Coordinates of C-alpha atoms in Angstrom, one line a residue:
M1 CA 0.4 0.0 0.1
R2 CA 1.2 3.1 -0.7
K3 CA 1.4 5.4 2.4
Y4 CA 0.0 8.6 2.1
L5 CA -1.6 11.4 4.3
I6 CA -4.8 12.1 2.3
M7 CA -8.0 14.4 3.4
T8 CA -11.3 15.6 3.0
L9 CA -12.5 18.9 4.0
V10 CA -16.0 20.0 5.0
V11 CA -16.8 23.7 6.0
M12 CA -20.5 24.9 7.2
N13 CA -21.7 28.2 7.6
I14 CA -22.4 27.5 10.9
F15 CA -23.8 30.9 12.0
F16 CA -26.4 30.5 9.7
A17 CA -27.5 27.3 10.6
S18 CA -29.4 26.6 13.6
R19 CA -27.7 24.2 16.2
I20 CA -30.3 21.3 15.6
F21 CA -29.4 21.3 12.2
A22 CA -25.5 21.7 12.7
H23 CA -25.0 18.1 10.9
Y24 CA -22.0 18.0 8.5
L25 CA -21.4 16.6 5.4
W26 CA -18.2 15.4 4.1
L27 CA -17.0 13.0 1.0
S28 CA -14.9 9.8 0.8
V29 CA -13.2 8.3 -1.7
D30 CA -12.1 4.4 -2.1
N31 CA -8.8 5.3 -3.4
Y32 CA -7.2 9.1 -3.4
H33 CA -4.2 8.0 -5.6
P34 CA -5.8 6.6 -8.7
N35 CA -3.7 6.1 -11.9
P36 CA -4.8 7.9 -14.9
N37 CA -8.0 6.2 -16.4
E38 CA -8.4 4.2 -12.8
E39 CA -12.2 3.7 -11.6
I40 CA -12.6 5.3 -8.0
T41 CA -15.8 5.6 -6.1
I42 CA -17.1 8.5 -4.2
S43 CA -19.2 8.6 -1.3
V44 CA -21.5 11.1 0.7
G45 CA -21.0 11.3 4.3
W46 CA -23.3 12.8 6.7
R47 CA -23.8 13.7 10.7
H48 CA -21.5 13.6 13.5
K49 CA -19.4 10.5 13.5
F50 CA -16.3 10.4 11.0
P51 CA -15.6 8.6 8.6
K52 CA -19.1 6.7 8.6
D53 CA -22.4 7.8 10.1
G54 CA -25.6 8.1 8.6
Q55 CA -27.1 9.3 5.0
P56 CA -28.8 12.5 4.3
R57 CA -32.9 12.1 3.9
A58 CA -34.2 12.1 0.3
E59 CA -35.7 16.0 0.8
M60 CA -31.8 17.3 1.4
A61 CA -30.2 15.1 -1.2
K62 CA -32.3 16.5 -3.9
K63 CA -31.0 19.7 -3.4
L64 CA -26.8 18.4 -3.0
K65 CA -24.8 19.4 -6.2
L66 CA -21.5 17.1 -6.9
F67 CA -19.0 18.1 -9.2
L68 CA -15.1 17.8 -9.9
V69 CA -12.6 20.2 -10.8
N70 CA -9.8 19.0 -12.9
P71 CA -6.1 20.0 -12.7
D72 CA -7.1 22.7 -15.6
G73 CA -9.3 24.3 -13.1
K74 CA -12.8 22.7 -15.3
K75 CA -15.6 21.6 -13.5
M76 CA -17.5 18.2 -14.3
S77 CA -20.7 17.8 -12.7
L78 CA -21.6 14.3 -11.5
K79 CA -25.0 12.5 -11.0
M80 CA -26.0 11.3 -7.9
E81 CA -29.1 8.8 -7.1
F82 CA -30.8 8.5 -3.7
Q83 CA -32.0 5.1 -3.1
E84 CA -34.8 4.5 -0.6
G85 CA -33.6 3.4 3.0
K86 CA -30.1 3.0 1.6
G87 CA -29.5 7.2 1.2
I88 CA -27.2 8.2 -1.9
K89 CA -25.8 5.8 -3.7
P90 CA -21.5 6.0 -4.3
V91 CA -20.6 8.0 -7.6
K92 CA -18.3 6.2 -9.9
V93 CA -15.9 8.0 -12.2
R94 CA -13.1 7.7 -14.2
L95 CA -10.2 10.4 -14.0
K96 CA -8.0 10.6 -17.0
Q97 CA -5.9 13.4 -16.3
S98 CA -2.9 13.4 -14.2
G99 CA -2.7 16.2 -11.4
V100 CA -4.6 17.2 -8.7
Y101 CA -8.6 16.7 -8.8
L102 CA -11.1 18.4 -6.1
A103 CA -14.6 16.4 -5.4
V104 CA -16.9 19.0 -4.2
L105 CA -20.1 18.7 -2.6
T106 CA -22.6 21.5 -1.9
L107 CA -25.8 22.6 -0.2
S108 CA -27.6 26.0 -0.4
T109 CA -31.0 26.0 1.0
F110 CA -33.4 27.6 3.4
V111 CA -34.1 25.4 6.5
S112 CA -37.5 25.9 8.2
K113 CA -38.8 24.6 11.5
T114 CA -42.5 24.3 11.7
V115 CA -45.2 23.0 14.2
E116 CA -44.8 19.5 12.2
G117 CA -40.8 19.6 12.1
Y118 CA -38.0 20.4 10.1
F119 CA -38.2 21.2 6.0
Y120 CA -35.7 22.1 3.8
K121 CA -38.0 25.1 2.5
P122 CA -38.2 29.0 2.5
K123 CA -41.1 30.0 5.0
N124 CA -43.3 31.0 2.3
E125 CA -43.9 28.2 1.1
L126 CA -44.9 26.6 4.3
K127 CA -47.2 26.9 7.1
D128 CA -47.3 27.6 10.9
V129 CA -43.3 28.4 10.7
I130 CA -41.4 28.7 13.8
M131 CA -37.7 29.8 12.5
S132 CA -36.3 29.8 9.0
K133 CA -32.7 30.4 8.4
W134 CA -30.2 30.4 5.2
Y135 CA -27.9 26.8 5.3
E136 CA -24.8 26.5 3.6
T137 CA -22.0 23.9 3.5
T138 CA -19.4 22.6 1.5
A139 CA -17.4 19.7 1.3
S140 CA -14.6 18.3 -0.8
A141 CA -12.1 15.8 -1.2
I142 CA -8.2 16.3 -2.8
I143 CA -7.6 13.3 -5.5
N144 CA -4.3 12.8 -6.5
V145 CA -3.9 11.3 -10.4
G146 CA -0.8 9.3 -11.3
Q147 CA 2.6 11.5 -10.9
V148 CA 1.8 14.3 -9.0
Q149 CA 4.1 17.5 -8.3
V150 CA 3.6 17.5 -4.2
N151 CA 3.6 21.4 -4.3
M152 CA 0.4 21.2 -6.5
V153 CA -2.9 22.3 -4.6
P154 CA -6.7 23.1 -5.8
K155 CA -7.2 26.7 -6.0
E156 CA -10.3 28.6 -4.4
L157 CA -13.7 27.8 -5.6
K158 CA -15.5 31.2 -6.3
E159 CA -18.9 29.6 -6.7
C160 CA -18.5 28.5 -3.0
N161 CA -18.9 31.3 -0.5
Y162 CA -17.5 29.5 2.5
Q163 CA -14.8 27.5 2.1
I164 CA -11.4 25.6 3.4
I165 CA -8.3 25.9 1.1
P166 CA -5.0 23.8 2.1
L167 CA -1.9 25.7 1.1
K168 CA -0.6 22.2 0.9
N169 CA -0.9 19.1 -0.5
P170 CA -1.4 16.4 1.8
A171 CA 0.7 14.1 -0.2
S172 CA 3.8 15.8 0.6
L173 CA 3.6 15.7 4.3
K174 CA 4.7 13.3 7.0
K175 CA 3.6 12.5 10.6
G176 CA 4.5 15.1 13.0
K177 CA 4.7 18.0 10.3
F178 CA 1.7 20.7 9.9
L179 CA -0.7 21.1 7.5
P180 CA -1.5 25.1 6.8
V181 CA -5.3 25.4 5.4
K182 CA -7.2 29.4 4.9
V183 CA -10.4 29.7 5.6
V184 CA -12.3 32.2 3.4
F185 CA -15.9 33.9 3.5
K186 CA -16.8 35.4 0.2
G187 CA -13.3 35.2 -0.9
K188 CA -12.1 37.2 2.5
P189 CA -10.0 35.9 5.0
F190 CA -12.1 34.4 8.0
R191 CA -11.5 34.1 11.6
T192 CA -13.2 31.1 12.8
W193 CA -12.3 27.9 15.0
V194 CA -11.0 24.7 13.3
Y195 CA -11.5 21.1 14.2
A196 CA -10.0 18.4 12.6
T197 CA -9.6 14.3 13.2
Y198 CA -8.3 11.3 11.4
A199 CA -10.4 8.1 10.7
G200 CA -10.1 5.9 13.8
F201 CA -9.7 8.6 16.4
S202 CA -13.1 8.0 18.1
E203 CA -16.1 6.5 17.7
L204 CA -17.6 9.4 19.8
K205 CA -19.5 12.0 17.6
D206 CA -18.0 15.4 17.5
T207 CA -14.8 14.6 18.5
F208 CA -11.9 15.8 17.0
A209 CA -8.2 15.2 17.5
W210 CA -6.9 18.9 16.7
T211 CA -8.5 22.2 17.3
T212 CA -6.8 25.5 16.9
R213 CA -8.0 28.8 15.2
T214 CA -7.2 31.0 12.0
D215 CA -5.4 34.0 12.3
K216 CA -6.3 37.3 10.9
D217 CA -5.3 36.1 7.4
G218 CA -7.9 33.1 7.9
V219 CA -4.8 30.8 8.2
A220 CA -5.0 27.6 10.7
K221 CA -2.3 25.2 11.1
I222 CA -3.4 21.3 11.6
K223 CA -0.6 19.0 13.0
I224 CA -0.5 15.7 11.6
L225 CA -0.7 13.4 14.2
K226 CA -1.0 10.1 12.1
R227 CA -1.2 9.3 8.5
G228 CA -4.7 8.1 7.6
I229 CA -8.0 9.6 6.0
W230 CA -8.6 13.2 7.9
L231 CA -11.7 15.5 8.5
I232 CA -11.1 19.3 8.7
N233 CA -14.3 20.8 10.1

């Protein structure tokens, strides 16, 4: 097995989301370092326990958008299917070009609470609304295809208001080193807390291996405590 650090990122606009809806999305890939034209599988994760917890319900799944950004910065939309009782069906795709790809999952919607429960709709489409808020989340995963220069990193996505941008390629890092990431909101540095963990660290929900805060430039540094799959929130 190749010994690499692999990483999945999830950012949530928590100041627009109510606490009851503070679940988070992430993307899992079965092979983060495939060869060109090798098939990979991308899966959606949801809730609070990484790397596996639950699946979004159908109403939310219909509002999700999944796409790939290739090494040239071009986007390719990916179709997702929802299976009743099983959730979102894993997506299979072949990445033909060598370089750094970014798989991106986005959700932008109103979340409203009524006397009958929660709905992913604005208040003007519902009755007996108790509260209604805008909810926005972005999840992404870095995929290194073929022989990749370790200094290659994904660029900022203009279509995502709130995102985490890795300033180093995780494949270049060893245990004990730091991964710098930049948090931006509408293209500007954002001060916030950043939480990171790796698969296998804990089976408890909302439990992270590393907690830090961004500086005035929106940059936070995460110490790589162990090789493997990491989630940065």
